XYZ file of C-alpha atoms in Angstrom:
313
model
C 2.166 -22.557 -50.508
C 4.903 -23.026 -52.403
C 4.755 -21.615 -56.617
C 5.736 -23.993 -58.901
C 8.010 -22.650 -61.958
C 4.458 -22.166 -63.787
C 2.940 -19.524 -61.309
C 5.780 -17.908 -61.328
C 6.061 -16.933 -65.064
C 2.267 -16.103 -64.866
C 3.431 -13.820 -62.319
C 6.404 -12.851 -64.298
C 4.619 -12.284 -67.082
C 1.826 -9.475 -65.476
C 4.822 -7.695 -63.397
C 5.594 -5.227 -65.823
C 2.113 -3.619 -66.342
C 1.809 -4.145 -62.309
C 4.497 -2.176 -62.023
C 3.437 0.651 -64.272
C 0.146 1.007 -62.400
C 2.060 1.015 -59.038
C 4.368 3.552 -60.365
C 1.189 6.097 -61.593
C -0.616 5.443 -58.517
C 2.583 5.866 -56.227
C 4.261 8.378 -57.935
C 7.910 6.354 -56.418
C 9.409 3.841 -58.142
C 10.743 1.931 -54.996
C 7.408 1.924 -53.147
C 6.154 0.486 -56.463
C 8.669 -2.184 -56.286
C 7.424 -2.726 -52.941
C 3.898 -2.840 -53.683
C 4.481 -5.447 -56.725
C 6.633 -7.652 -54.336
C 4.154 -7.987 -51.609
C 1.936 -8.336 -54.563
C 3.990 -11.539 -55.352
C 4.220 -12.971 -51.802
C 0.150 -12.751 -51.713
C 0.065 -14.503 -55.140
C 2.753 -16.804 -53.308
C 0.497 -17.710 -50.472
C -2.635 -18.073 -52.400
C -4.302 -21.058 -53.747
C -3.459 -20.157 -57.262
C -5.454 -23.344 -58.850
C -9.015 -21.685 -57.653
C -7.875 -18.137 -59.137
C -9.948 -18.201 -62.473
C -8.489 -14.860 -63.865
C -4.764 -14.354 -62.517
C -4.217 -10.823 -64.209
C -7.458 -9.935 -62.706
C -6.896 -11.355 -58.909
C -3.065 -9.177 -59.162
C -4.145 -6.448 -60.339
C -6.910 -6.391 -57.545
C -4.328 -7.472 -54.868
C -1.859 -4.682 -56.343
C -4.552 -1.676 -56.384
C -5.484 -2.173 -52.931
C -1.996 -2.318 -51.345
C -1.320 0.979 -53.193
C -4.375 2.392 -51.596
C -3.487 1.489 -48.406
C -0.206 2.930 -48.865
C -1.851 6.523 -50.028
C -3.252 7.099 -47.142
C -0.523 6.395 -44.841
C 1.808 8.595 -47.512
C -0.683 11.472 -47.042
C 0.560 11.304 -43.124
C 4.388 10.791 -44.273
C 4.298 13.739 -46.493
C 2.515 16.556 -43.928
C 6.667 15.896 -42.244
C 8.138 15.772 -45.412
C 11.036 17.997 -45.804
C 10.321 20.836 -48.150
C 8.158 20.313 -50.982
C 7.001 16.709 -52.409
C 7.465 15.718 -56.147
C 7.041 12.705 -57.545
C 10.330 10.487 -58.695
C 10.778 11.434 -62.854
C 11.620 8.387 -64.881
C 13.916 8.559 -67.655
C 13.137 7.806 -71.452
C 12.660 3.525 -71.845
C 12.330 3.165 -68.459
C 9.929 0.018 -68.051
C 8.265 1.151 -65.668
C 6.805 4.003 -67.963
C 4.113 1.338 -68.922
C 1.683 1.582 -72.224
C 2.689 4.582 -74.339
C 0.185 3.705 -77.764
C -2.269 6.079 -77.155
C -1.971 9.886 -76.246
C -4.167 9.134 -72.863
C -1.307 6.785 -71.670
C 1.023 9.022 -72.689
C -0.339 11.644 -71.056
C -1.405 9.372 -67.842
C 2.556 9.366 -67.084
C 3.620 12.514 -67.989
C 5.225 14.340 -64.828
C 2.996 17.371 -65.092
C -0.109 14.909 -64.619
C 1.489 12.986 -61.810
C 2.015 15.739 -59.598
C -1.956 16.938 -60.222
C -2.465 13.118 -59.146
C -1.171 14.289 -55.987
C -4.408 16.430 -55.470
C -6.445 13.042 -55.612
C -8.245 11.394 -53.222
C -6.654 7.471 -53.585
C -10.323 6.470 -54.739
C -10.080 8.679 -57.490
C -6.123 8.377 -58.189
C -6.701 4.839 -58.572
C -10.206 5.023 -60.922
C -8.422 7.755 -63.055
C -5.482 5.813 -63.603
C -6.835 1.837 -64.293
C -9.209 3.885 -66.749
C -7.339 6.155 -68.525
C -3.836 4.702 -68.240
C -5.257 0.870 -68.688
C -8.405 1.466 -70.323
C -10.041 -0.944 -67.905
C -14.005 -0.659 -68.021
C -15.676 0.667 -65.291
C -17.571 -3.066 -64.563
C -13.556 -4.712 -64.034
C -12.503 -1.171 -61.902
C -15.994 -1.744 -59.457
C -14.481 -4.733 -58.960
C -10.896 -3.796 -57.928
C -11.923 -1.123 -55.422
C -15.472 -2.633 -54.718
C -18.007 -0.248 -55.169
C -20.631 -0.187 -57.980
C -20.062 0.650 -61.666
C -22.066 3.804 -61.549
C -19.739 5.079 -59.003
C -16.694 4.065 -60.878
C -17.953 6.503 -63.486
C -18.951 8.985 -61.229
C -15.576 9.200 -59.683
C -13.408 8.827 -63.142
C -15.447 11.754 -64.547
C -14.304 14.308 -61.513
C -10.827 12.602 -60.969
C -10.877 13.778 -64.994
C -11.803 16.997 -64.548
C -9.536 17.907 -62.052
C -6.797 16.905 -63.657
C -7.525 17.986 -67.479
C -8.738 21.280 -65.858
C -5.383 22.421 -65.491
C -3.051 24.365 -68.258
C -3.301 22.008 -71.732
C -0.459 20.434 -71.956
C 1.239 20.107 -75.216
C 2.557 16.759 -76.633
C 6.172 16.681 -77.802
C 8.394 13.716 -79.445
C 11.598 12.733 -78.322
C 13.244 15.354 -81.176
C 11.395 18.054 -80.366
C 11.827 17.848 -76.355
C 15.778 17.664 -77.547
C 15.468 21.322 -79.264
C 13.020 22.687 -76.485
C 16.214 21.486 -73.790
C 18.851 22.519 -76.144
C 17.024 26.698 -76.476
C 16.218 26.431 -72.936
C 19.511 25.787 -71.862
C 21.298 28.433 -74.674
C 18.817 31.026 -72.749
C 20.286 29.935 -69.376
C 23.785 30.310 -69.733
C 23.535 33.503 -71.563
C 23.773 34.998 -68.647
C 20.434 37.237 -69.458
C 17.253 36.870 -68.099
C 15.293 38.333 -71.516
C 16.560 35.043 -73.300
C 14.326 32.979 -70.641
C 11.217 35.111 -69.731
C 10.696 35.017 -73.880
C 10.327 31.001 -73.485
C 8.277 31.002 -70.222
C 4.644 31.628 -69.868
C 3.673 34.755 -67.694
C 2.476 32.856 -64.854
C 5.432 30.175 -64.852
C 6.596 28.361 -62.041
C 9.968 26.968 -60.945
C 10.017 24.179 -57.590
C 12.327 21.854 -56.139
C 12.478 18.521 -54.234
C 15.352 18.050 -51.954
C 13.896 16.130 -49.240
C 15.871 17.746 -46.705
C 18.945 16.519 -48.275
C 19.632 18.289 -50.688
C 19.038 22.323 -50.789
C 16.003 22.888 -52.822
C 13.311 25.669 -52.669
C 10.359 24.369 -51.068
C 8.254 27.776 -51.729
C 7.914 27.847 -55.705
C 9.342 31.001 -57.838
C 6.110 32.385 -59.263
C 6.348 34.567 -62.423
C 8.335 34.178 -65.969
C 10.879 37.129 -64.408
C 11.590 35.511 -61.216
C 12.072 32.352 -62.560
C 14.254 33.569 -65.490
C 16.243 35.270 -62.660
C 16.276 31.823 -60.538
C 17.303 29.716 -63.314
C 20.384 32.202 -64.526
C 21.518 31.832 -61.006
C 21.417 28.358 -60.988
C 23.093 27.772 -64.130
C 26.168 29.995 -63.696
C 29.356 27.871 -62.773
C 31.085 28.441 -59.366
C 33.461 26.219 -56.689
C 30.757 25.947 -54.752
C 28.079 23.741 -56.778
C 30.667 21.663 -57.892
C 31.759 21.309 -54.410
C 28.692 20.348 -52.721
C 27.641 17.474 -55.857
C 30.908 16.150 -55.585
C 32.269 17.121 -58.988
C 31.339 18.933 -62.421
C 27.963 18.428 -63.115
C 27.758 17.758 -66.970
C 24.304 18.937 -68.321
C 22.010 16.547 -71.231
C 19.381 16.989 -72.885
C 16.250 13.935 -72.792
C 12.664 13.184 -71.421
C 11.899 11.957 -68.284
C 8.088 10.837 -67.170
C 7.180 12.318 -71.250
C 8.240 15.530 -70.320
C 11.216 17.256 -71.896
C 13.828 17.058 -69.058
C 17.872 18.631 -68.348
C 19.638 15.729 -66.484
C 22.571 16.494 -64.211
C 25.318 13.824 -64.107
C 28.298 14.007 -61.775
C 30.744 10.866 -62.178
C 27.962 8.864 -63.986
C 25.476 9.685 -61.112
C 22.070 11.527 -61.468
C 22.404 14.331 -59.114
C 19.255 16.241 -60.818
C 16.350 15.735 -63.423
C 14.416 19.108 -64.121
C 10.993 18.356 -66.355
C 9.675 21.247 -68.123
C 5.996 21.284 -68.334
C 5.360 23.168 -72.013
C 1.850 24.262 -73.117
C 1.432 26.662 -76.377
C 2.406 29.322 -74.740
C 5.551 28.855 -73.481
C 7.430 26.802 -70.236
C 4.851 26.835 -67.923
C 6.640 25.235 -64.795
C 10.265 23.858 -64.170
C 9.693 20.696 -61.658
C 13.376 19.763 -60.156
C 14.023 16.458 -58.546
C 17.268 16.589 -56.269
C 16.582 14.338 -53.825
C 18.967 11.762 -53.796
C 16.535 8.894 -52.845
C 14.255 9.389 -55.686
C 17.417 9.716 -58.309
C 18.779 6.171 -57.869
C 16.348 4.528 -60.140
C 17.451 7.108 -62.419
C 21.226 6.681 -62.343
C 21.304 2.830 -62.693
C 18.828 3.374 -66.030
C 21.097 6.153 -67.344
C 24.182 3.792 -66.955
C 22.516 1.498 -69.425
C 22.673 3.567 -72.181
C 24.571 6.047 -74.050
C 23.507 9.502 -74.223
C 26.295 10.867 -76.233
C 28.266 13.952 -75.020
C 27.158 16.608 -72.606
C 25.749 19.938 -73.609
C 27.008 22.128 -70.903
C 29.524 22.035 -68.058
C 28.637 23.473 -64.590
């Protein structure tokens, strides 16, 4: 059935809080894109006079297709190369969603999204329409059909696994600036005592290459061998800048509401590293290298200026 121009903006006008569920449930901005499209063509092919609540009917439509493509990811990812991380988004990205409240916030951050990862899809997908969306547990029954009492049921252990972990601490866009700008002084100092003073004891350092790009699947565990990791990496040589193609120039931002270190070669995102900081200290240093999950990320940082790099590898 054919949309007239109408449907469509109703469509249009839900796609951007579609695609910020998609992208919390998914963890992968493309494979959101792909869920909100097929969203569209079932919106397209539906008899959109007889659908009394449209936001209601999407979002329904939208959930379920991410379900269904949990459980076949769950398959994908046992032959994933290396470890699995989610795909960071930067600062303004759209897709980001709802940012008012310190739950949405929080919902998004990349620290949270990887715990999401321990989630059965049932409880990915209740923990996220309620905390993220503040949708009541009657409207989420609905969406994955099962009765209100289990709705809460499920949100309150989805929510304990996930706020169970190391407290997280909040951090504005200023702040995340100065936490980069020390981390990355400690760094290239060429001393590890500079770092293991800004990590937590028990920190952790792990990459995502997908095979395509060397990355350590097995994590570093420990402020010293991550301080020791992270020198490494950071010291210049022929070689780096021969396998990225180029000098990678170093800045400072957020990405997923985490303070992040970007590495640009030639205007591309060849790496976003999200620092996960708690009162204590750094407590993990998440690095996303794979190529595939960076593209998002390189036309978004073309859009806007981010002033002049802070290091040169």
């Amino acid at each position: 059935m054919a949309l007239i121009t109408r449907d469509v903006d109703r469509f249009q006008a839900v796609r951007p809080r579609l695609e910020a569920i998609a992208y919390r449930l998914l963890g992968s901005a493309s494979e959101a894109e792909d869920a909100v499209q097929e969203t569209f063509l079932r919106w397209q092919a539906a008899d959109v006079e007889r659908i009394a609540v449209p936001e209601a009917w999407l979002t329904k439509v939208l959930t379920n297709l991410c379900l269904n493509q949990l459980a076949s990811a769950r398959a994908r990812r046992e032959s994933y190369v290396g470890r699995w991380l989610p795909e960071p988004l930067l600062a303004g990205d759209p897709m980001l969603g709802p940012a008012e409240t310190v739950e949405q916030r929080e919902s998004v951050s990349y620290a949270v999204l990887v715990l999401l990862e321990r989630l059965s899809p049932n409880e990915r997908a209740v923990y996220v329409l309620r905390e993220a969306f503040d949708y009541p547990h009657r409207e989420i029954a609905e969406i994955l059909g099962m009765t209100e009492a289990a709705s809460q049921q499920i949100y309150h252990r989805a929510k304990k696994h996930v706020t169970g972990a190391k407290a997280r601490t909040e951090i504005d866009e200023a702040a995340a600036r100065r936490i980069v700008e020390e981390f990355l002084a400690a760094a290239t100092s060429g001393r590890t005592e500079p770092l293991v003073r800004l990590l937590t004891q028990d920190a952790v350092s792990v990459g995502d290459g997908g095979g395509k790009v060397p990355a350590r699947a097995k994590a570093f565990e420990g402020a010293l061998a991550v301080a020791k990791f992270v020198r490494g990496l950071f010291k210049p040589s022929d070689a780096k800048r021969a396998h990225v193609g180029g000098v990678p120039e170093i800045y400072a931002t957020t990405a997923s509401g985490e303070p992040a270190i970007v590495a640009v070669v030639d205007g591309r995102v060849v790496g976003i590293t999200c620092l996960e900081v708690t009162a204590q200290g750094i407590a993990a240093l998440r690095s996303q290298v794979n190529p595939d999950k960076l593209v998002r990320a390189t036309g978004q940082w073309a859009a806007a200026d981010h002033g002049d790099a802070l290091y040169t590898l």
